[in-house]
Amino acid sequence: MNAIDVHGLVKRFGDKTVVDHVTMTVAEGEIVGFLGPNGSGKTTTIRIMCGLLTPDEGNGTVLGFDIRTDALRIKREVGYMTQKFSFYEDLTIGENLEFVARLYRLKPVEQYVARTLEELGLASRRNQLAGTLSGGWKQRLALAACIMHKPKLLLLDEPTAGVDPKARREFWDEIHRLAGGGLTVLVSTHYMDEAERCHRISYISYGKMLASGTVDEVVRNAGLTTFVLHGPRLDQVAAALQGRPAVDQVAPFGATLHVVGSDKAALEKALAVVEKEHKDVTVTPGETSLEDVFIQFMSGSKDNMA
Ligand SMILES: Nc1ncnc2c1ncn2[C@@H]1O[C@H](COP(=O)(O)OP(=O)(O)OP(=O)(O)O)[C@@H](O)[C@H]1O
Ligand SMILES: [Mg+2]
């Protein structure tokens, strides 16, 4: 059974379609990354999946429960970490978790709280006020609060926004540990390194699902070619390349220039001209990155915030 199995989801706000026939399946124990520009419909899709919003069209199941008729059951079995999670800043870590345990009617409260503190390495900070925690610890507390009732599916909405790299890495180690224990995770993020830590990713833009698969599959299916340029005065080369029909992206990376295009032959032709005009510039084939692919997707779609 798939943990998430939804088909043709549509959600409109007024005359705006913000989720446009979204289909998604997530297998049990899988970690799936949900990516897409601001306003593309990630949060809205997640809210439909956890039973907080009813879709205008489409149907499906989450943990085997119908998203239209069993929303209450879904809410009980899912751990949802909202994009702007919050807790009581003037309560301690322990008190915040006790509060959540009572909300879920978990009994005995102390046992649930103690086990969760232990599991997430929060025990030594139990009596610290939540408001005095650093970003990484706040996020760990938020994760603790949403796994305490032992959900089978975690829906995490940008859980690591604004958290430093070390804390993010530890958070992801934790996610993998939880998935190893059988938990399924759907996690939205804007970070490429996080996308690469997922088993699979889905990319949504303007409400439409544009790509799904492993990172390698998504990069391969995008059909882009990348070249790396070395040499002096690359800023002039960049200016010359910018806007040529064969050239979709030009971006400086340190002392090199990455040039990306979807028509390999045309791109090679354009770069051959560069090599002729700038004798000291060398052109070598490069690897297309996931970020290159996403930038390409974004330039091809309408402005989501418009
Ligand atoms: N309750 C609502 N009423 C009207 N419009 C809404 C509502 N909720 C979301 N929207 C609009 O729906 C679109 C999708 O929003 P959503 O929050 O799902 O995007 P997102 O992909 O999560 O973006 P971000 O990366 O910025 O979090 C946006 O244009 C947003 O303004
Ligand atoms: Mg969002």
mmCIF file of C-alpha atoms and ligand atoms in Angstrom:
data_model
loop_
_atom_site.group_PDB
_atom_site.id
_atom_site.type_symbol
_atom_site.label_atom_id
_atom_site.label_comp_id
_atom_site.label_asym_id
_atom_site.label_seq_id
_atom_site.Cartn_x
_atom_site.Cartn_y
_atom_site.Cartn_z
ATOM 1 C CA MET A 1 0.000 0.000 0.000
ATOM 2 C CA ASN A 2 1.206 3.514 -0.773
ATOM 3 C CA ALA A 3 1.273 5.938 2.153
ATOM 4 C CA ILE A 4 0.121 8.684 -0.201
ATOM 5 C CA ASP A 5 -1.927 7.929 -3.291
ATOM 6 C CA VAL A 6 -3.733 10.984 -4.675
ATOM 7 C CA HIS A 7 -4.989 11.686 -8.168
ATOM 8 C CA GLY A 8 -6.003 14.794 -10.076
ATOM 9 C CA LEU A 9 -6.144 17.099 -7.062
ATOM 10 C CA VAL A 10 -7.477 20.557 -7.876
ATOM 11 C CA LYS A 11 -7.816 23.471 -5.454
ATOM 12 C CA ARG A 12 -9.056 26.900 -6.428
ATOM 13 C CA PHE A 13 -9.083 30.077 -4.372
ATOM 14 C CA GLY A 14 -11.475 32.475 -6.091
ATOM 15 C CA ASP A 15 -10.703 32.318 -9.801
ATOM 16 C CA LYS A 16 -7.130 31.179 -9.193
ATOM 17 C CA THR A 17 -6.250 27.484 -9.569
ATOM 18 C CA VAL A 18 -3.395 26.941 -7.135
ATOM 19 C CA VAL A 19 -3.319 23.138 -7.271
ATOM 20 C CA ASP A 20 -3.885 21.958 -10.817
ATOM 21 C CA HIS A 21 -4.495 18.235 -11.302
ATOM 22 C CA VAL A 22 -1.763 17.034 -8.984
ATOM 23 C CA THR A 23 -1.142 13.304 -8.854
ATOM 24 C CA MET A 24 1.331 11.877 -6.383
ATOM 25 C CA THR A 25 2.227 8.528 -4.892
ATOM 26 C CA VAL A 26 4.605 7.966 -2.016
ATOM 27 C CA ALA A 27 5.520 4.435 -0.958
ATOM 28 C CA GLU A 28 5.712 3.420 2.675
ATOM 29 C CA GLY A 29 9.065 4.248 4.251
ATOM 30 C CA GLU A 30 10.009 6.564 1.411
ATOM 31 C CA ILE A 31 11.371 10.114 1.823
ATOM 32 C CA VAL A 32 10.008 12.325 -0.936
ATOM 33 C CA GLY A 33 11.089 15.930 -1.444
ATOM 34 C CA PHE A 34 8.504 18.444 -2.588
ATOM 35 C CA LEU A 35 10.067 21.306 -4.484
ATOM 36 C CA GLY A 36 8.868 24.318 -6.405
ATOM 37 C CA PRO A 37 9.055 28.109 -6.415
ATOM 38 C CA ASN A 38 7.244 30.326 -3.911
ATOM 39 C CA GLY A 39 3.501 30.214 -4.353
ATOM 40 C CA SER A 40 3.572 27.061 -6.498
ATOM 41 C CA GLY A 41 1.071 25.199 -4.302
ATOM 42 C CA LYS A 42 3.238 23.029 -2.024
ATOM 43 C CA THR A 43 1.642 24.079 1.257
ATOM 44 C CA THR A 44 -1.850 23.863 -0.223
ATOM 45 C CA THR A 45 -1.188 20.337 -1.521
ATOM 46 C CA ILE A 46 0.213 19.270 1.848
ATOM 47 C CA ARG A 47 -2.849 20.684 3.623
ATOM 48 C CA ILE A 48 -5.118 18.656 1.341
ATOM 49 C CA MET A 49 -3.106 15.525 2.103
ATOM 50 C CA CYS A 50 -3.376 15.904 5.840
ATOM 51 C CA GLY A 51 -7.109 16.424 5.756
ATOM 52 C CA LEU A 52 -7.144 20.155 6.531
ATOM 53 C CA LEU A 53 -8.438 21.237 3.121
ATOM 54 C CA THR A 54 -10.944 19.520 0.837
ATOM 55 C CA PRO A 55 -9.952 19.476 -2.839
ATOM 56 C CA ASP A 56 -12.371 20.881 -5.438
ATOM 57 C CA GLU A 57 -11.579 17.935 -7.698
ATOM 58 C CA GLY A 58 -9.634 14.718 -7.467
ATOM 59 C CA ASN A 59 -9.465 12.007 -4.875
ATOM 60 C CA GLY A 60 -7.192 9.570 -3.190
ATOM 61 C CA THR A 61 -6.021 8.037 0.018
ATOM 62 C CA VAL A 62 -3.501 8.894 2.686
ATOM 63 C CA LEU A 63 -2.465 5.928 4.861
ATOM 64 C CA GLY A 64 -5.352 4.079 3.263
ATOM 65 C CA PHE A 65 -7.937 6.637 4.393
ATOM 66 C CA ASP A 66 -10.057 8.568 1.905
ATOM 67 C CA ILE A 67 -8.995 12.237 1.856
ATOM 68 C CA ARG A 68 -12.611 13.334 1.347
ATOM 69 C CA THR A 69 -14.433 11.206 3.885
ATOM 70 C CA ASP A 70 -11.804 10.160 6.439
ATOM 71 C CA ALA A 71 -10.070 13.476 7.113
ATOM 72 C CA LEU A 72 -10.366 13.039 10.863
ATOM 73 C CA ARG A 73 -8.591 9.673 10.810
ATOM 74 C CA ILE A 74 -5.859 11.111 8.610
ATOM 75 C CA LYS A 75 -5.289 14.036 10.975
ATOM 76 C CA ARG A 76 -4.818 11.582 13.816
ATOM 77 C CA GLU A 77 -2.291 9.381 11.991
ATOM 78 C CA VAL A 78 -0.217 12.105 10.372
ATOM 79 C CA GLY A 79 2.472 14.334 11.866
ATOM 80 C CA TYR A 80 2.301 17.769 10.245
ATOM 81 C CA MET A 81 5.035 20.327 10.785
ATOM 82 C CA THR A 82 3.679 23.603 9.463
ATOM 83 C CA GLN A 83 5.764 26.076 7.495
ATOM 84 C CA LYS A 84 5.747 28.615 10.339
ATOM 85 C CA PHE A 85 5.618 26.247 13.271
ATOM 86 C CA SER A 86 5.160 27.721 16.715
ATOM 87 C CA PHE A 87 5.046 26.733 20.348
ATOM 88 C CA TYR A 88 4.808 28.549 23.647
ATOM 89 C CA GLU A 89 7.995 30.546 24.069
ATOM 90 C CA ASP A 90 7.515 31.012 27.817
ATOM 91 C CA LEU A 91 7.042 27.304 28.434
ATOM 92 C CA THR A 92 9.983 24.916 28.675
ATOM 93 C CA ILE A 93 10.663 22.199 26.122
ATOM 94 C CA GLY A 94 9.157 19.660 28.500
ATOM 95 C CA GLU A 95 6.037 21.756 29.131
ATOM 96 C CA ASN A 96 5.494 22.317 25.428
ATOM 97 C CA LEU A 97 5.603 18.576 24.809
ATOM 98 C CA GLU A 98 3.275 17.894 27.754
ATOM 99 C CA PHE A 99 0.826 20.327 26.204
ATOM 100 C CA VAL A 100 0.965 18.522 22.857
ATOM 101 C CA ALA A 101 0.613 15.130 24.570
ATOM 102 C CA ARG A 102 -2.600 16.315 26.249
ATOM 103 C CA LEU A 103 -3.929 17.670 22.934
ATOM 104 C CA TYR A 104 -3.522 14.200 21.441
ATOM 105 C CA ARG A 105 -4.859 12.606 24.653
ATOM 106 C CA LEU A 106 -1.721 10.491 24.968
ATOM 107 C CA LYS A 107 -1.526 8.562 28.223
ATOM 108 C CA PRO A 108 0.469 8.428 30.387
ATOM 109 C CA VAL A 109 1.669 11.917 29.421
ATOM 110 C CA GLU A 110 4.987 11.661 31.278
ATOM 111 C CA GLN A 111 5.924 8.452 29.506
ATOM 112 C CA TYR A 112 5.276 9.889 26.046
ATOM 113 C CA VAL A 113 7.134 13.103 26.862
ATOM 114 C CA ALA A 114 10.132 11.344 28.405
ATOM 115 C CA ARG A 115 10.461 8.926 25.492
ATOM 116 C CA THR A 116 10.204 11.705 22.902
ATOM 117 C CA LEU A 117 12.774 13.877 24.723
ATOM 118 C CA GLU A 118 15.116 10.905 24.803
ATOM 119 C CA GLU A 119 14.543 9.957 21.173
ATOM 120 C CA LEU A 120 15.363 13.428 19.870
ATOM 121 C CA GLY A 121 18.218 14.144 22.259
ATOM 122 C CA LEU A 122 16.282 16.885 24.047
ATOM 123 C CA ALA A 123 16.319 15.356 27.534
ATOM 124 C CA SER A 124 19.165 17.501 28.866
ATOM 125 C CA ARG A 125 17.339 20.646 27.760
ATOM 126 C CA ARG A 126 13.973 19.671 29.116
ATOM 127 C CA ASN A 127 13.775 22.660 31.474
ATOM 128 C CA GLN A 128 14.992 25.276 29.011
ATOM 129 C CA LEU A 129 12.441 27.873 27.897
ATOM 130 C CA ALA A 130 11.497 27.286 24.257
ATOM 131 C CA GLY A 131 11.883 30.994 23.515
ATOM 132 C CA THR A 132 15.594 30.857 24.363
ATOM 133 C CA LEU A 133 16.435 28.004 21.960
ATOM 134 C CA SER A 134 18.545 28.497 18.829
ATOM 135 C CA GLY A 135 16.949 27.885 15.425
ATOM 136 C CA GLY A 136 18.225 24.324 15.177
ATOM 137 C CA TRP A 137 16.915 23.333 18.611
ATOM 138 C CA LYS A 138 13.554 25.004 17.988
ATOM 139 C CA GLN A 139 13.191 22.924 14.873
ATOM 140 C CA ARG A 140 14.124 19.784 16.788
ATOM 141 C CA LEU A 141 11.421 20.607 19.330
ATOM 142 C CA ALA A 142 8.919 21.103 16.510
ATOM 143 C CA LEU A 143 9.859 17.707 15.091
ATOM 144 C CA ALA A 144 9.503 16.144 18.535
ATOM 145 C CA ALA A 145 6.030 17.654 18.875
ATOM 146 C CA CYS A 146 4.866 16.175 15.583
ATOM 147 C CA ILE A 147 6.229 12.641 16.086
ATOM 148 C CA MET A 148 5.188 12.186 19.731
ATOM 149 C CA HIS A 149 1.849 10.594 18.861
ATOM 150 C CA LYS A 150 3.678 8.041 16.682
ATOM 151 C CA PRO A 151 2.342 9.014 13.270
ATOM 152 C CA LYS A 152 2.945 6.768 10.268
ATOM 153 C CA LEU A 153 3.398 9.675 7.894
ATOM 154 C CA LEU A 154 5.265 12.936 8.389
ATOM 155 C CA LEU A 155 4.355 15.976 6.314
ATOM 156 C CA LEU A 156 7.087 18.546 6.826
ATOM 157 C CA ASP A 157 6.620 21.982 5.274
ATOM 158 C CA GLU A 158 10.002 23.684 4.869
ATOM 159 C CA PRO A 159 11.186 22.380 8.227
ATOM 160 C CA THR A 160 14.719 23.726 7.909
ATOM 161 C CA ALA A 161 14.155 27.241 6.557
ATOM 162 C CA GLY A 162 16.696 29.571 8.157
ATOM 163 C CA VAL A 163 18.590 26.808 9.985
ATOM 164 C CA ASP A 164 22.390 26.523 9.711
ATOM 165 C CA PRO A 165 24.023 23.717 7.650
ATOM 166 C CA LYS A 166 25.120 21.598 10.614
ATOM 167 C CA ALA A 167 21.674 21.663 12.221
ATOM 168 C CA ARG A 168 20.106 20.920 8.841
ATOM 169 C CA ARG A 169 22.368 17.937 8.367
ATOM 170 C CA GLU A 170 21.507 16.609 11.817
ATOM 171 C CA PHE A 171 17.827 17.135 11.093
ATOM 172 C CA TRP A 172 18.170 15.070 7.925
ATOM 173 C CA ASP A 173 20.062 12.328 9.734
ATOM 174 C CA GLU A 174 17.074 12.232 12.059
ATOM 175 C CA ILE A 175 14.622 12.047 9.131
ATOM 176 C CA HIS A 176 16.536 9.115 7.677
ATOM 177 C CA ARG A 177 16.597 7.384 11.039
ATOM 178 C CA LEU A 178 12.814 7.796 11.342
ATOM 179 C CA ALA A 179 12.261 6.548 7.775
ATOM 180 C CA GLY A 180 14.467 3.564 8.570
ATOM 181 C CA GLY A 181 11.973 2.754 11.294
ATOM 182 C CA GLY A 182 9.161 2.645 8.728
ATOM 183 C CA LEU A 183 7.919 6.239 8.821
ATOM 184 C CA THR A 184 7.019 7.824 5.474
ATOM 185 C CA VAL A 185 8.101 11.428 4.908
ATOM 186 C CA LEU A 186 6.971 14.097 2.462
ATOM 187 C CA VAL A 187 9.079 17.202 2.940
ATOM 188 C CA SER A 188 8.956 20.511 1.117
ATOM 189 C CA THR A 189 12.189 22.426 0.725
ATOM 190 C CA HIS A 190 13.967 25.044 -1.337
ATOM 191 C CA TYR A 191 17.404 23.554 -0.641
ATOM 192 C CA MET A 192 19.109 21.511 -3.372
ATOM 193 C CA ASP A 193 21.286 19.579 -0.931
ATOM 194 C CA GLU A 194 18.135 18.470 0.881
ATOM 195 C CA ALA A 195 16.511 17.391 -2.385
ATOM 196 C CA GLU A 196 19.540 15.189 -2.930
ATOM 197 C CA ARG A 197 18.969 13.473 0.403
ATOM 198 C CA CYS A 198 15.473 12.331 -0.648
ATOM 199 C CA HIS A 199 14.702 8.957 -2.235
ATOM 200 C CA ARG A 200 12.625 10.759 -4.820
ATOM 201 C CA ILE A 201 11.547 14.321 -5.548
ATOM 202 C CA SER A 202 8.506 15.985 -7.081
ATOM 203 C CA TYR A 203 8.667 19.420 -8.626
ATOM 204 C CA ILE A 204 5.556 21.584 -8.785
ATOM 205 C CA SER A 205 5.179 24.897 -10.573
ATOM 206 C CA TYR A 206 2.125 27.094 -10.740
ATOM 207 C CA GLY A 207 0.068 24.242 -9.308
ATOM 208 C CA LYS A 208 1.202 21.740 -11.927
ATOM 209 C CA MET A 209 3.463 18.775 -11.253
ATOM 210 C CA LEU A 210 6.290 19.132 -13.759
ATOM 211 C CA ALA A 211 8.645 16.329 -12.774
ATOM 212 C CA SER A 212 8.901 13.363 -10.430
ATOM 213 C CA GLY A 213 11.554 10.747 -9.857
ATOM 214 C CA THR A 214 14.984 10.297 -8.380
ATOM 215 C CA VAL A 215 17.293 13.308 -8.615
ATOM 216 C CA ASP A 216 19.225 11.545 -11.398
ATOM 217 C CA GLU A 217 16.031 10.813 -13.330
ATOM 218 C CA VAL A 218 14.773 14.383 -13.023
ATOM 219 C CA VAL A 219 18.128 15.772 -14.181
ATOM 220 C CA ARG A 220 18.366 13.288 -17.055
ATOM 221 C CA ASN A 221 14.775 13.813 -18.223
ATOM 222 C CA ALA A 222 15.263 17.575 -18.338
ATOM 223 C CA GLY A 223 17.579 16.988 -21.327
ATOM 224 C CA LEU A 224 19.921 19.866 -20.619
ATOM 225 C CA THR A 225 23.549 20.215 -21.670
ATOM 226 C CA THR A 226 26.054 22.065 -19.512
ATOM 227 C CA PHE A 227 29.510 23.386 -20.376
ATOM 228 C CA VAL A 228 32.072 24.908 -18.041
ATOM 229 C CA LEU A 229 34.229 27.770 -19.280
ATOM 230 C CA HIS A 230 37.640 28.643 -17.847
ATOM 231 C CA GLY A 231 39.760 31.651 -18.677
ATOM 232 C CA PRO A 232 40.216 35.402 -18.232
ATOM 233 C CA ARG A 233 37.498 38.094 -18.590
ATOM 234 C CA LEU A 234 34.663 35.629 -18.312
ATOM 235 C CA ASP A 235 32.324 38.499 -17.477
ATOM 236 C CA GLN A 236 32.702 39.712 -21.064
ATOM 237 C CA VAL A 237 32.131 36.207 -22.368
ATOM 238 C CA ALA A 238 29.015 35.936 -20.206
ATOM 239 C CA ALA A 239 27.664 39.215 -21.559
ATOM 240 C CA ALA A 240 28.302 38.019 -25.109
ATOM 241 C CA LEU A 241 26.533 34.702 -24.503
ATOM 242 C CA GLN A 242 23.566 36.144 -22.654
ATOM 243 C CA GLY A 243 20.461 36.157 -24.768
ATOM 244 C CA ARG A 244 21.793 33.969 -27.590
ATOM 245 C CA PRO A 245 19.011 31.591 -28.644
ATOM 246 C CA ALA A 246 21.049 28.433 -27.895
ATOM 247 C CA VAL A 247 21.991 29.679 -24.439
ATOM 248 C CA ASP A 248 19.367 29.241 -21.718
ATOM 249 C CA GLN A 249 21.475 29.965 -18.642
ATOM 250 C CA VAL A 250 24.800 31.655 -18.004
ATOM 251 C CA ALA A 251 26.021 31.694 -14.423
ATOM 252 C CA PRO A 252 29.400 32.434 -12.843
ATOM 253 C CA PHE A 253 30.611 29.759 -10.401
ATOM 254 C CA GLY A 254 33.766 31.006 -8.698
ATOM 255 C CA ALA A 255 36.364 31.446 -11.427
ATOM 256 C CA THR A 256 34.320 29.528 -14.004
ATOM 257 C CA LEU A 257 31.229 30.111 -16.061
ATOM 258 C CA HIS A 258 28.455 27.529 -16.386
ATOM 259 C CA VAL A 259 26.535 27.637 -19.650
ATOM 260 C CA VAL A 260 23.352 25.599 -20.003
ATOM 261 C CA GLY A 261 21.119 24.925 -22.981
ATOM 262 C CA SER A 262 18.490 22.469 -24.122
ATOM 263 C CA ASP A 263 19.743 22.169 -27.714
ATOM 264 C CA LYS A 264 23.154 20.549 -27.471
ATOM 265 C CA ALA A 265 24.211 21.054 -31.094
ATOM 266 C CA ALA A 266 23.203 24.710 -31.103
ATOM 267 C CA LEU A 267 24.961 25.297 -27.791
ATOM 268 C CA GLU A 268 28.180 23.702 -29.079
ATOM 269 C CA LYS A 269 28.024 25.943 -32.115
ATOM 270 C CA ALA A 270 27.602 29.063 -29.965
ATOM 271 C CA LEU A 271 30.522 28.043 -27.764
ATOM 272 C CA ALA A 272 32.738 27.275 -30.748
ATOM 273 C CA VAL A 273 32.335 30.921 -31.723
ATOM 274 C CA VAL A 274 33.397 31.937 -28.197
ATOM 275 C CA GLU A 275 36.518 29.770 -28.422
ATOM 276 C CA LYS A 276 37.417 31.371 -31.730
ATOM 277 C CA GLU A 277 36.946 34.930 -30.463
ATOM 278 C CA HIS A 278 38.543 34.366 -27.049
ATOM 279 C CA LYS A 279 41.625 32.248 -27.671
ATOM 280 C CA ASP A 280 42.437 31.874 -23.965
ATOM 281 C CA VAL A 281 38.993 30.575 -22.957
ATOM 282 C CA THR A 282 38.573 26.794 -22.717
ATOM 283 C CA VAL A 283 35.240 25.003 -22.924
ATOM 284 C CA THR A 284 34.746 21.619 -21.219
ATOM 285 C CA PRO A 285 31.622 19.499 -20.801
ATOM 286 C CA GLY A 286 30.092 19.823 -17.317
ATOM 287 C CA GLU A 287 27.480 18.077 -15.214
ATOM 288 C CA THR A 288 23.991 19.518 -15.208
ATOM 289 C CA SER A 289 22.908 20.104 -11.621
ATOM 290 C CA LEU A 290 19.459 19.855 -10.107
ATOM 291 C CA GLU A 291 19.577 23.605 -9.564
ATOM 292 C CA ASP A 292 20.197 24.158 -13.306
ATOM 293 C CA VAL A 293 17.115 22.039 -14.016
ATOM 294 C CA PHE A 294 14.947 23.984 -11.574
ATOM 295 C CA ILE A 295 16.112 27.339 -12.917
ATOM 296 C CA GLN A 296 15.160 26.058 -16.369
ATOM 297 C CA PHE A 297 11.710 25.015 -15.113
ATOM 298 C CA MET A 298 11.185 28.389 -13.457
ATOM 299 C CA SER A 299 12.126 30.438 -16.510
ATOM 300 C CA GLY A 300 9.668 28.390 -18.530
ATOM 301 C CA SER A 301 6.645 29.027 -16.326
ATOM 302 C CA LYS A 302 4.534 32.025 -15.446
ATOM 303 C CA ASP A 303 5.340 34.141 -12.412
ATOM 304 C CA ASN A 304 3.730 32.384 -9.463
ATOM 305 C CA MET A 305 3.398 35.461 -7.348
ATOM 306 C CA ALA A 306 1.664 37.503 -10.069
HETATM 307 N N1 LIG B 1 -6.459 30.513 1.828
HETATM 308 C C1 LIG B 1 -6.044 31.053 0.682
HETATM 309 N N2 LIG B 1 -6.817 31.939 0.021
HETATM 310 C C2 LIG B 1 -6.404 32.471 -1.162
HETATM 311 N N3 LIG B 1 -5.252 32.183 -1.759
HETATM 312 C C3 LIG B 1 -4.437 31.304 -1.160
HETATM 313 C C4 LIG B 1 -4.781 30.702 0.097
HETATM 314 N N4 LIG B 1 -3.771 29.864 0.452
HETATM 315 C C5 LIG B 1 -2.854 29.950 -0.520
HETATM 316 N N5 LIG B 1 -3.233 30.810 -1.497
HETATM 317 C C6 LIG B 1 -2.503 31.115 -2.740
HETATM 318 O O1 LIG B 1 -2.236 29.892 -3.364
HETATM 319 C C7 LIG B 1 -0.981 29.913 -4.024
HETATM 320 C C8 LIG B 1 -0.163 28.716 -3.557
HETATM 321 O O2 LIG B 1 0.207 28.934 -2.211
HETATM 322 P P1 LIG B 1 1.027 27.873 -1.354
HETATM 323 O O3 LIG B 1 1.154 28.451 0.002
HETATM 324 O O4 LIG B 1 0.405 26.539 -1.493
HETATM 325 O O5 LIG B 1 2.440 27.878 -2.113
HETATM 326 P P2 LIG B 1 3.847 27.266 -1.650
HETATM 327 O O6 LIG B 1 4.332 26.465 -2.799
HETATM 328 O O7 LIG B 1 3.708 26.613 -0.343
HETATM 329 O O8 LIG B 1 4.765 28.575 -1.526
HETATM 330 P P3 LIG B 1 6.022 28.876 -0.546
HETATM 331 O O9 LIG B 1 7.210 28.183 -1.165
HETATM 332 O O10 LIG B 1 6.162 30.350 -0.611
HETATM 333 O O11 LIG B 1 5.668 28.377 0.811
HETATM 334 C C9 LIG B 1 -0.359 31.256 -3.712
HETATM 335 O O12 LIG B 1 -0.569 32.117 -4.806
HETATM 336 C C10 LIG B 1 -1.126 31.724 -2.492
HETATM 337 O O13 LIG B 1 -1.188 33.120 -2.443
HETATM 338 MG MG MG B 2 4.522 26.909 1.479
#
